CSV table of C-alpha atoms in Angstrom, one decimal:
chain,number,residue,atom,x,y,z
A,1,MET,CA,0.0,0.1,0.0
A,2,ASN,CA,1.4,3.5,-1.0
A,3,ASP,CA,2.0,5.7,1.8
A,4,LYS,CA,0.0,8.9,0.8
A,5,SER,CA,2.0,11.1,3.6
A,6,LYS,CA,4.9,10.5,1.2
A,7,GLU,CA,3.3,11.6,-2.1
A,8,ILE,CA,3.5,15.3,-3.4
A,9,THR,CA,2.1,17.3,-6.3
A,10,LEU,CA,3.8,19.9,-8.0
A,11,TYR,CA,3.1,22.2,-10.5
A,12,ALA,CA,5.1,23.9,-13.6
A,13,TYR,CA,4.4,26.4,-16.0
A,14,VAL,CA,6.2,25.3,-19.2
A,15,ASP,CA,6.7,26.2,-22.9
A,16,GLU,CA,9.5,25.3,-25.4
A,17,LEU,CA,12.1,27.1,-23.6
A,18,LEU,CA,12.9,24.5,-20.9
A,19,GLU,CA,16.0,24.8,-19.3
A,20,ILE,CA,18.5,21.9,-18.7
A,21,GLY,CA,21.5,21.8,-16.7
A,22,TYR,CA,23.6,19.4,-14.3
A,23,GLN,CA,22.2,19.1,-10.5
A,24,ASP,CA,23.7,21.0,-8.0
A,25,TYR,CA,23.2,18.0,-5.2
A,26,PHE,CA,23.8,14.4,-5.4
A,27,PRO,CA,23.7,12.7,-7.6
A,28,HIS,CA,25.0,15.6,-9.9
A,29,GLU,CA,23.5,14.2,-13.1
A,30,LYS,CA,22.1,16.0,-16.2
A,31,SER,CA,18.6,17.3,-15.4
A,32,LEU,CA,15.3,19.4,-16.3
A,33,LYS,CA,15.2,22.2,-14.4
A,34,LEU,CA,12.0,23.7,-13.4
A,35,THR,CA,10.1,26.1,-10.9
A,36,THR,CA,6.9,24.8,-9.2
A,37,ILE,CA,4.2,25.7,-7.1
A,38,ILE,CA,2.1,23.4,-4.8
A,39,LYS,CA,-1.4,22.1,-5.6
A,40,ASP,CA,-3.3,25.0,-3.6
A,41,ASN,CA,-1.3,28.0,-5.3
A,42,TYR,CA,-2.0,26.3,-8.5
A,43,LEU,CA,-6.0,26.1,-8.0
A,44,ASN,CA,-6.0,29.2,-6.2
A,45,ASN,CA,-4.2,31.2,-8.9
A,46,SER,CA,-2.2,32.8,-6.2
A,47,PHE,CA,0.9,33.0,-8.7
A,48,ASN,CA,-0.8,35.7,-10.5
A,49,LYS,CA,-1.8,37.6,-7.5
A,50,VAL,CA,0.0,40.7,-6.1
A,51,ASP,CA,1.6,39.0,-3.2
A,52,GLY,CA,2.8,36.1,-5.2
A,53,CYS,CA,3.4,32.8,-3.6
A,54,ASN,CA,6.0,30.4,-2.6
A,55,THR,CA,7.7,28.6,-5.6
A,56,GLN,CA,10.1,25.6,-5.4
A,57,ASN,CA,12.8,24.8,-7.9
A,58,ILE,CA,13.0,21.0,-9.0
A,59,ASP,CA,15.8,19.2,-11.0
A,60,ILE,CA,14.4,15.9,-12.4
A,61,ASN,CA,17.3,13.7,-13.4
A,62,ILE,CA,17.1,12.8,-16.9
A,63,SER,CA,17.3,9.1,-16.2
A,64,ASP,CA,15.8,5.9,-18.3
A,65,LYS,CA,12.8,5.6,-15.6
A,66,ASN,CA,12.1,9.4,-16.0
A,67,LYS,CA,12.5,9.3,-20.0
A,68,ASP,CA,10.0,6.7,-19.8
A,69,ILE,CA,7.7,8.8,-17.7
A,70,MET,CA,8.0,11.7,-19.8
A,71,TYR,CA,7.5,9.9,-23.1
A,72,ARG,CA,4.2,8.2,-21.9
A,73,SER,CA,3.3,11.7,-20.6
A,74,ILE,CA,4.0,13.1,-24.3
A,75,ILE,CA,2.1,10.5,-25.9
A,76,PHE,CA,-1.3,10.7,-23.9
A,77,SER,CA,-1.1,14.8,-24.1
A,78,TYR,CA,0.3,15.2,-27.3
A,79,ASP,CA,-3.0,17.0,-28.3
A,80,LYS,CA,-2.5,19.7,-25.6
A,81,ILE,CA,1.1,20.5,-26.5
A,82,ASN,CA,2.8,22.3,-29.1
A,83,LEU,CA,5.0,20.5,-31.3
A,84,ASN,CA,8.3,22.8,-30.3
A,85,LEU,CA,7.5,21.8,-26.7
A,86,ILE,CA,7.3,18.3,-27.7
A,87,LYS,CA,10.6,18.4,-29.9
A,88,LYS,CA,12.5,20.1,-26.9
A,89,LEU,CA,11.5,17.5,-24.2
A,90,ILE,CA,12.3,15.0,-26.5
A,91,SER,CA,15.7,16.6,-27.3
A,92,ILE,CA,16.7,16.7,-23.5
A,93,PHE,CA,15.8,13.3,-22.6
A,94,GLU,CA,17.7,11.9,-25.7
A,95,LYS,CA,20.4,14.4,-24.7
A,96,ASN,CA,20.7,15.6,-28.3
A,97,GLU,CA,18.8,17.8,-31.1
A,98,PRO,CA,16.0,15.3,-32.9
A,99,LYS,CA,15.6,15.9,-36.7
A,100,ASP,CA,11.9,16.6,-38.0
A,101,LYS,CA,11.8,14.3,-40.7
A,102,ILE,CA,11.9,10.4,-40.9
A,103,ASP,CA,10.7,8.1,-43.5
A,104,ILE,CA,6.8,7.6,-42.6
A,105,SER,CA,7.0,4.0,-43.2
A,106,LYS,CA,9.1,3.6,-40.3
A,107,LEU,CA,6.1,4.6,-38.4
A,108,GLU,CA,4.9,1.0,-38.4
A,109,ALA,CA,7.4,0.1,-36.1
A,110,ILE,CA,5.7,1.9,-33.3
A,111,THR,CA,4.5,-0.8,-30.5
A,112,PRO,CA,2.7,-0.2,-27.3
A,113,SER,CA,5.7,0.1,-25.4
A,114,ILE,CA,6.8,3.5,-25.1
A,115,ARG,CA,10.6,2.2,-24.3
A,116,SER,CA,11.0,1.1,-28.0
A,117,LEU,CA,10.2,4.4,-29.4
A,118,ASN,CA,13.3,6.1,-30.9
A,119,ALA,CA,12.9,10.1,-30.5
A,120,ILE,CA,12.7,10.8,-34.2
A,121,ILE,CA,9.8,8.2,-34.6
A,122,LEU,CA,8.2,9.5,-31.6
A,123,ILE,CA,8.0,12.9,-33.0
A,124,ASN,CA,6.8,12.0,-36.5
A,125,TYR,CA,4.0,10.0,-34.9
A,126,ILE,CA,2.6,12.7,-33.3
A,127,ILE,CA,3.0,14.8,-36.3
A,128,MET,CA,1.1,12.4,-38.1
A,129,LYS,CA,-1.5,12.2,-35.5
A,130,LYS,CA,-2.2,15.8,-35.3
A,131,ARG,CA,-2.6,16.0,-38.9
A,132,MET,CA,-4.9,13.2,-38.8
A,133,VAL,CA,-7.0,14.4,-35.8
A,134,PHE,CA,-7.4,18.1,-36.2
A,135,LEU,CA,-9.0,20.4,-38.7
A,136,LYS,CA,-7.3,23.8,-39.4
A,137,SER,CA,-9.6,25.5,-36.6
A,138,ASP,CA,-8.6,23.0,-34.0
A,139,LEU,CA,-4.7,23.7,-34.8
A,140,ILE,CA,-5.2,27.2,-34.5
A,141,LEU,CA,-6.9,26.5,-31.3
A,142,VAL,CA,-4.2,24.4,-30.0
A,143,GLU,CA,-1.3,27.2,-31.2
A,144,GLU,CA,-3.3,29.6,-28.8
A,145,GLN,CA,-3.4,27.2,-25.8
A,146,LYS,CA,0.2,26.4,-25.8
A,147,LYS,CA,0.8,29.6,-24.0
A,148,HIS,CA,-1.2,28.1,-21.1
A,149,ILE,CA,0.7,24.7,-20.8
A,150,TRP,CA,1.4,23.4,-17.2
A,151,MET,CA,3.3,20.4,-16.0
A,152,LYS,CA,1.7,18.1,-13.3
A,153,ILE,CA,4.3,16.5,-11.5
A,154,LYS,CA,3.6,13.6,-8.9
A,155,ALA,CA,6.4,12.1,-6.9
A,156,ASN,CA,7.3,10.3,-3.4
A,157,LEU,CA,9.4,11.6,-1.1
A,158,ASP,CA,12.3,9.1,-1.0
A,159,ASN,CA,15.8,9.6,0.5
A,160,ASN,CA,17.1,7.3,-2.5
A,161,GLY,CA,15.5,9.3,-5.6
A,162,ASP,CA,17.2,10.8,-8.2
A,163,SER,CA,15.6,14.1,-8.4
A,164,TYR,CA,14.9,16.8,-5.8
A,165,PHE,CA,13.3,20.1,-5.0
A,166,TYR,CA,13.9,23.0,-2.4
A,167,GLU,CA,11.9,26.4,-1.9
A,168,THR,CA,13.2,29.2,-3.7
A,169,PHE,CA,13.9,32.5,-2.2
A,170,ASN,CA,13.4,31.5,1.2
A,171,SER,CA,16.1,31.6,4.1
A,172,ASP,CA,14.0,29.5,6.4
A,173,GLU,CA,13.7,26.6,4.3
A,174,LYS,CA,17.0,25.1,3.0
A,175,GLU,CA,16.2,21.5,3.3
A,176,ILE,CA,16.7,19.3,0.0
A,177,LYS,CA,13.7,16.8,-0.5
A,178,TYR,CA,14.9,14.0,-2.7
A,179,ILE,CA,12.0,12.4,-4.3
A,180,ALA,CA,11.2,9.6,-7.0
A,181,ILE,CA,9.2,11.0,-9.8
A,182,THR,CA,5.8,8.7,-10.4
A,183,SER,CA,4.0,10.5,-13.1
A,184,ILE,CA,3.7,13.8,-15.3
A,185,GLU,CA,0.6,15.1,-16.9
A,186,PHE,CA,0.5,18.1,-19.0
A,187,ILE,CA,-2.7,20.2,-18.3
A,188,LEU,CA,-3.9,23.7,-19.7
A,189,GLY,CA,-4.2,26.2,-16.9
A,190,GLU,CA,-3.9,29.7,-16.4
A,191,GLU,CA,-1.5,32.0,-18.2
A,192,LEU,CA,0.9,33.8,-16.2
A,193,ASN,CA,0.3,37.8,-15.8
A,194,ARG,CA,2.9,40.2,-17.0
A,195,SER,CA,4.9,42.2,-14.1
A,196,GLU,CA,4.2,46.1,-14.2
A,197,SER,CA,6.2,47.9,-17.2
A,198,ILE,CA,8.7,50.7,-16.0
A,199,SER,CA,7.0,54.2,-15.3
A,200,ILE,CA,8.2,57.7,-16.0
A,201,GLN,CA,8.6,58.4,-12.1
A,202,GLU,CA,10.7,54.9,-11.9
A,203,GLU,CA,12.7,55.8,-14.8
A,204,ASN,CA,13.6,59.1,-13.1
A,205,LYS,CA,14.5,57.5,-10.1
A,206,LEU,CA,16.9,55.2,-11.9
A,207,LYS,CA,18.3,58.4,-13.8
A,208,VAL,CA,19.1,60.0,-10.4
A,209,PHE,CA,20.3,56.6,-8.7
A,210,MET,CA,23.8,57.1,-10.1
A,211,GLU,CA,25.7,59.7,-8.3
A,212,ASN,CA,28.5,61.9,-9.8
A,213,ILE,CA,31.1,60.3,-7.4
A,214,ASP,CA,33.7,57.4,-7.5
A,215,ILE,CA,31.7,55.6,-10.3
A,216,LYS,CA,33.7,51.9,-10.8
A,217,PHE,CA,33.0,48.7,-12.7
A,218,TYR,CA,33.4,45.3,-11.9
A,219,SER,CA,32.9,41.9,-13.7
A,220,PHE,CA,33.0,38.5,-11.8
A,221,HIS,CA,34.4,34.7,-12.5
A,222,VAL,CA,31.0,33.1,-11.4
A,223,GLY,CA,31.5,29.9,-13.3
A,224,GLN,CA,29.0,29.0,-15.9
A,225,GLY,CA,27.0,32.3,-15.3
A,226,MET,CA,27.1,36.1,-15.7
A,227,CYS,CA,27.4,39.0,-13.2
A,228,SER,CA,29.0,42.4,-13.5
A,229,LEU,CA,28.5,45.2,-11.1
A,230,LEU,CA,28.4,49.2,-11.6
A,231,THR,CA,29.0,51.2,-8.4
A,232,SER,CA,28.7,54.9,-7.2
A,233,GLY,CA,29.3,55.5,-3.5
A,234,ASP,CA,27.0,53.5,-1.8
A,235,LYS,CA,24.6,52.4,-4.3
A,236,GLY,CA,25.1,49.9,-7.0
A,237,ILE,CA,23.5,48.1,-10.3
A,238,LEU,CA,24.0,44.5,-10.9
A,239,PHE,CA,23.8,43.4,-14.6
A,240,ASP,CA,23.0,39.9,-14.4
A,241,MET,CA,23.1,37.9,-11.2
A,242,GLY,CA,24.2,34.3,-12.3
A,243,ALA,CA,26.6,31.4,-11.3
A,244,GLY,CA,26.9,27.9,-12.5
A,245,LYS,CA,29.7,25.2,-12.4
A,246,PRO,CA,32.2,25.0,-11.0
A,247,ILE,CA,30.2,27.6,-8.3
A,248,LEU,CA,27.6,25.4,-6.7
A,249,ARG,CA,24.4,26.3,-4.7
A,250,LYS,CA,25.5,23.9,-2.0
A,251,ASN,CA,28.7,25.4,-1.7
A,252,TYR,CA,28.2,28.7,-1.7
A,253,THR,CA,28.1,29.7,2.0
A,254,THR,CA,31.7,28.0,2.2
A,255,LEU,CA,33.5,29.6,-0.6
A,256,ILE,CA,36.9,30.9,0.5
A,257,THR,CA,36.7,34.0,-1.7
A,258,ASN,CA,33.5,35.7,-2.7
A,259,GLU,CA,34.5,39.3,-3.6
A,260,LEU,CA,31.0,40.2,-4.9
A,261,ALA,CA,29.2,39.6,-2.0
A,262,ASN,CA,31.3,39.9,1.0
A,263,VAL,CA,33.7,43.0,-0.2
A,264,LEU,CA,31.4,44.7,-2.6
A,265,LEU,CA,27.6,44.3,-2.0
A,266,SER,CA,28.2,44.3,1.8
A,267,LYS,CA,29.2,48.1,1.5
A,268,LEU,CA,26.1,49.2,-0.7
A,269,ASN,CA,23.1,50.5,0.6
A,270,ALA,CA,20.7,50.3,-2.2
A,271,VAL,CA,21.2,48.4,-5.8
A,272,TYR,CA,19.1,47.8,-8.8
A,273,VAL,CA,19.3,44.3,-10.8
A,274,PHE,CA,19.0,44.1,-14.5
A,275,LEU,CA,18.6,40.6,-16.0
A,276,SER,CA,19.2,40.3,-19.6
A,277,HIS,CA,16.9,37.4,-19.6
A,278,LEU,CA,15.3,34.6,-17.4
A,279,ASP,CA,17.7,31.8,-17.5
A,280,SER,CA,19.0,31.1,-14.1
A,281,ASP,CA,22.4,31.3,-14.9
A,282,HIS,CA,21.6,35.1,-15.3
A,283,SER,CA,19.8,34.9,-12.1
A,284,ARG,CA,20.5,32.2,-9.7
A,285,LEU,CA,22.9,34.0,-7.8
A,286,MET,CA,20.5,36.5,-6.7
A,287,GLU,CA,18.5,33.9,-5.0
A,288,TRP,CA,21.1,32.2,-3.2
A,289,GLU,CA,22.3,35.6,-2.1
A,290,ILE,CA,18.8,36.4,-0.5
A,291,SER,CA,18.3,32.8,0.6
A,292,LEU,CA,21.8,31.4,1.6
A,293,GLY,CA,24.0,34.6,1.8
A,294,LYS,CA,25.4,36.1,5.1
A,295,ASP,CA,24.0,39.6,4.4
A,296,LYS,CA,20.5,39.0,5.6
A,297,ASP,CA,19.7,42.3,4.3
A,298,PHE,CA,20.6,42.1,0.7
A,299,GLN,CA,16.9,41.5,-0.4
A,300,GLU,CA,16.3,44.8,1.5
A,301,LYS,CA,18.6,46.5,-0.2
A,302,ILE,CA,17.3,45.5,-3.7
A,303,ILE,CA,15.3,48.5,-5.1
A,304,ASN,CA,14.0,46.9,-8.3
A,305,ILE,CA,14.6,44.1,-10.6
A,306,PHE,CA,14.4,44.8,-14.2
A,307,ILE,CA,13.5,42.0,-16.6
A,308,PRO,CA,12.6,42.0,-20.4
A,309,HIS,CA,9.2,42.7,-21.2
A,310,MET,CA,7.0,39.7,-22.0
A,311,GLN,CA,9.2,37.2,-20.3
A,312,LYS,CA,7.4,34.9,-17.8
A,313,SER,CA,8.9,32.9,-15.2
A,314,LEU,CA,7.2,31.2,-12.0
A,315,SER,CA,10.5,32.1,-10.3
A,316,PHE,CA,9.7,35.7,-10.5
A,317,LYS,CA,5.9,35.2,-8.9
A,318,ASN,CA,7.9,34.4,-5.7
A,319,LYS,CA,6.3,36.4,-2.7
A,320,GLU,CA,9.8,37.3,-1.7
A,321,ILE,CA,10.4,39.4,-4.8
A,322,ILE,CA,7.3,39.8,-6.9
A,323,LYS,CA,6.8,43.5,-6.0
A,324,LYS,CA,10.6,44.5,-7.1
A,325,VAL,CA,10.1,43.0,-10.6
A,326,ILE,CA,9.5,45.6,-13.5
A,327,GLU,CA,9.4,45.1,-17.0
A,328,ILE,CA,11.7,46.8,-19.5
A,329,ASP,CA,9.3,47.4,-22.8
A,330,LYS,CA,11.7,50.3,-24.6
A,331,ASP,CA,14.9,51.9,-24.5
A,332,ILE,CA,16.2,54.0,-21.6
A,333,PHE,CA,18.9,56.5,-21.4
A,334,ILE,CA,20.5,57.4,-18.3
A,335,LYS,CA,23.4,60.3,-18.3
A,336,ASN,CA,24.9,62.9,-15.9
A,337,ASN,CA,28.3,64.7,-15.8
A,338,LEU,CA,30.4,61.6,-15.6
A,339,ILE,CA,28.3,58.6,-16.7
A,340,GLU,CA,26.1,57.6,-19.6
A,341,MET,CA,24.3,54.0,-19.3
A,342,ASN,CA,21.9,53.0,-22.4
A,343,ILE,CA,19.9,50.1,-21.7
A,344,TYR,CA,18.3,48.6,-25.1
A,345,ARG,CA,15.5,46.3,-25.5
A,346,SER,CA,15.9,43.8,-28.5
A,347,ASN,CA,13.5,43.6,-31.1
A,348,PRO,CA,14.4,40.5,-33.1
A,349,ASN,CA,13.0,39.3,-36.3
A,350,GLU,CA,12.6,35.8,-35.0
A,351,VAL,CA,12.3,35.7,-31.1
A,352,LYS,CA,14.6,32.9,-29.5
A,353,LYS,CA,15.6,32.5,-25.9
A,354,ASN,CA,19.0,34.5,-26.4
A,355,ASN,CA,17.8,37.2,-28.3
A,356,ASP,CA,14.9,38.3,-26.3
A,357,CYS,CA,16.7,40.4,-23.9
A,358,ILE,CA,18.2,43.4,-22.5
A,359,ILE,CA,21.5,44.8,-23.8
A,360,ILE,CA,23.3,47.3,-21.7
A,361,LYS,CA,26.1,49.9,-22.9
A,362,ILE,CA,28.0,52.1,-20.2
A,363,ASN,CA,30.3,54.9,-21.1
A,364,PHE,CA,32.2,56.9,-18.1
A,365,ASN,CA,35.7,57.9,-17.4
A,366,ASN,CA,37.0,56.9,-21.0
A,367,ASN,CA,35.3,53.4,-20.6
A,368,THR,CA,33.2,52.2,-23.2
A,369,ILE,CA,31.7,48.7,-21.7
A,370,LEU,CA,29.6,46.3,-23.5
A,371,ILE,CA,27.0,43.8,-21.8
A,372,PRO,CA,25.2,41.9,-24.1
A,373,GLY,CA,24.0,38.8,-22.0
A,374,ASP,CA,23.7,35.9,-24.4
A,375,TYR,CA,22.8,38.0,-27.6
A,376,VAL,CA,25.5,37.3,-30.0
A,377,TYR,CA,27.1,39.8,-32.3
A,378,LYS,CA,26.0,38.4,-35.7
A,379,GLU,CA,22.2,37.9,-34.1
A,380,MET,CA,22.4,41.9,-33.2
A,381,ASN,CA,23.4,42.8,-36.5
A,382,LYS,CA,19.7,41.8,-37.9
A,383,ASP,CA,17.8,43.2,-35.0
A,384,ASN,CA,15.2,45.9,-35.4
A,385,ASN,CA,16.4,48.2,-32.7
A,386,ASP,CA,19.1,50.4,-34.5
A,387,ASN,CA,20.6,51.1,-31.4
A,388,ILE,CA,21.4,47.5,-31.0
A,389,LYS,CA,21.9,46.7,-34.9
A,390,SER,CA,24.6,49.2,-34.7
A,391,ILE,CA,26.9,47.7,-31.7
A,392,PRO,CA,29.3,45.2,-34.1
A,393,THR,CA,30.5,48.5,-35.7
A,394,GLU,CA,31.1,50.2,-32.9
A,395,LYS,CA,34.3,50.1,-30.3
A,396,PHE,CA,34.7,49.1,-26.9
A,397,ASN,CA,37.4,48.6,-24.3
A,398,ILE,CA,35.6,46.3,-22.2
A,399,ILE,CA,33.5,43.5,-23.7
A,400,ILE,CA,31.6,40.9,-21.5
A,401,VAL,CA,31.7,38.3,-24.4
A,402,PRO,CA,28.4,37.3,-25.2
A,403,HIS,CA,26.8,33.7,-24.5
A,404,HIS,CA,29.9,32.8,-22.5
A,405,GLY,CA,32.0,32.5,-25.7
A,406,ASP,CA,29.9,30.1,-27.8
A,407,GLU,CA,31.3,29.4,-31.3
A,408,ALA,CA,28.6,32.1,-32.9
A,409,SER,CA,30.2,34.9,-30.9
A,410,SER,CA,33.4,34.5,-33.1
A,411,GLU,CA,31.8,36.4,-35.8
A,412,LYS,CA,30.9,40.2,-36.1
A,413,ILE,CA,33.4,41.0,-33.0
A,414,PRO,CA,33.3,44.9,-32.5
A,415,THR,CA,36.3,46.7,-32.6
A,416,PRO,CA,38.8,47.6,-29.7
A,417,LEU,CA,38.7,51.2,-28.4
A,418,ASP,CA,42.6,51.0,-27.7
A,419,ASP,CA,45.4,48.6,-27.3
A,420,ASN,CA,44.5,47.8,-23.7
A,421,SER,CA,41.0,46.5,-24.8
A,422,GLN,CA,39.6,43.3,-22.9
A,423,ALA,CA,37.4,40.6,-23.5
A,424,TYR,CA,36.1,38.8,-20.6
A,425,PHE,CA,34.5,35.5,-21.5
A,426,SER,CA,32.5,34.6,-18.4
A,427,ALA,CA,32.2,30.6,-18.5
A,428,GLY,CA,32.6,27.5,-16.4
A,429,THR,CA,32.8,23.7,-16.6
A,430,HIS,CA,29.4,23.0,-17.8
A,431,LEU,CA,30.1,20.0,-19.9
A,432,GLY,CA,27.4,20.2,-22.4
A,433,TYR,CA,28.4,23.7,-23.3
A,434,ASN,CA,32.3,23.5,-23.1
A,435,HIS,CA,32.6,27.5,-23.0
A,436,PRO,CA,34.4,29.4,-24.1
A,437,ARG,CA,35.1,28.1,-27.4
A,438,LYS,CA,38.3,28.4,-29.1
A,439,GLU,CA,36.9,30.0,-32.0
A,440,SER,CA,35.5,33.0,-30.2
A,441,ILE,CA,38.8,33.2,-27.9
A,442,GLN,CA,40.8,33.3,-31.3
A,443,GLY,CA,38.2,35.6,-33.0
A,444,HIS,CA,38.5,38.1,-30.2
A,445,GLU,CA,42.3,38.1,-29.9
A,446,GLU,CA,42.7,38.2,-33.6
A,447,LYS,CA,40.3,41.6,-33.3
A,448,GLY,CA,42.7,43.2,-30.9
A,449,PHE,CA,41.5,42.5,-27.3
A,450,LYS,CA,43.1,41.0,-24.5
A,451,VAL,CA,41.2,37.8,-23.5
A,452,ILE,CA,40.5,37.0,-19.8
A,453,HIS,CA,38.9,33.8,-18.9
A,454,ASP,CA,39.5,31.0,-16.3
A,455,LYS,CA,36.6,28.1,-16.6
A,456,GLN,CA,38.3,26.4,-13.8
A,457,CYS,CA,37.7,29.1,-11.0
A,458,SER,CA,36.0,27.7,-8.2
A,459,VAL,CA,35.5,30.9,-6.2
A,460,ILE,CA,33.4,34.4,-6.9
A,461,LYS,CA,36.4,37.3,-7.7
A,462,ILE,CA,37.0,40.1,-9.6
A,463,ALA,CA,37.9,39.1,-13.3
A,464,ILE,CA,38.0,42.6,-14.8
A,465,SER,CA,37.4,46.2,-13.1
A,466,THR,CA,37.9,49.6,-14.2
A,467,LYS,CA,40.3,52.3,-13.2
């Protein structure tokens, strides 16, 4: 007989932009990373209320058992899921990118056992079923519904389980709860509401935030993530606040060196946070510092967290931060006697995870700094925002290389401002990405930049700073 006291049900809001990574905790395997809420918060739509709700981070091990559960769920729910999401989920569990086409005759090989299905056959089986079952009007309806897809995850609490979850942004609950997944179901639910867009009043506050005193810029070694900081007296602006291998959540409080939190943030009384986009390798350090950090007042120091408009994540519905989240839906220009900061909202022709973002350009004290997040130069060159489109033709003396120095970032590289211009590759030991790529390193060197990178750095320390 099942022990009902050990059963849990969690709900995750999903789309085709799912995130994968390696588990911070045992067994340290590749995992599907989701943010979830409990059943009551789902049924009561608490996530869309002004006060938000508690959320949980869950790492679902990409094991054969969980693959079987996921594939069964896809087969039984294919009429609720858009094809891009199906292909993304399958590529995650197959640990590769599946192709779209296969000889239709091979569909005859499908058997009742999901275990026998190869990823490409499964995809084409679903394509065939969609074509057979739905009229054109039904396909349009499914396309509209794709924004409301939730994943209902059932599991048993199990100390020997290969997956786990824990509370986000909550310093009172740091216990990791290990689980064994028992079922996954795709359901149609409420869409996540947007956050508030920036107002003229908030924009004016941001413009006067930077004082005409002692302005400095830093970017940090944070493993597979990005994090930079601009300070002016006792105020600061963080541009991304992410981390990743070899910097792990479980080791965060015991780092021998953490120059970001212990040296710089501890001296600040107020900060703004700008996130280029919502991937966790650009935001998880904010959660760690709020929930695990030694500076228990850090959350109170945050005035606002700025994110690109129209991006949606359950993490930002968390009650600890929801009232601080503001959307950027336009370009913002901040200027005083010493500094000029340009905040650009991308407008790509084809929206993808890495180009749907905020890009920052800063000028002060003969420094011209580019902070592009994961938006690579050759894609900027096609953006409909002219301020972004021109970036690859401009000159900079500090560049935080986009997307951690992937192969695509080796093309259309901007020009160094002077002989001492630096290109910093913020990358770590994530085996799936292998950043930075040699093509990008060589490309920046050949362009004339002095390259800085240390993917093995297991502490948080300053990688690059201004005079």
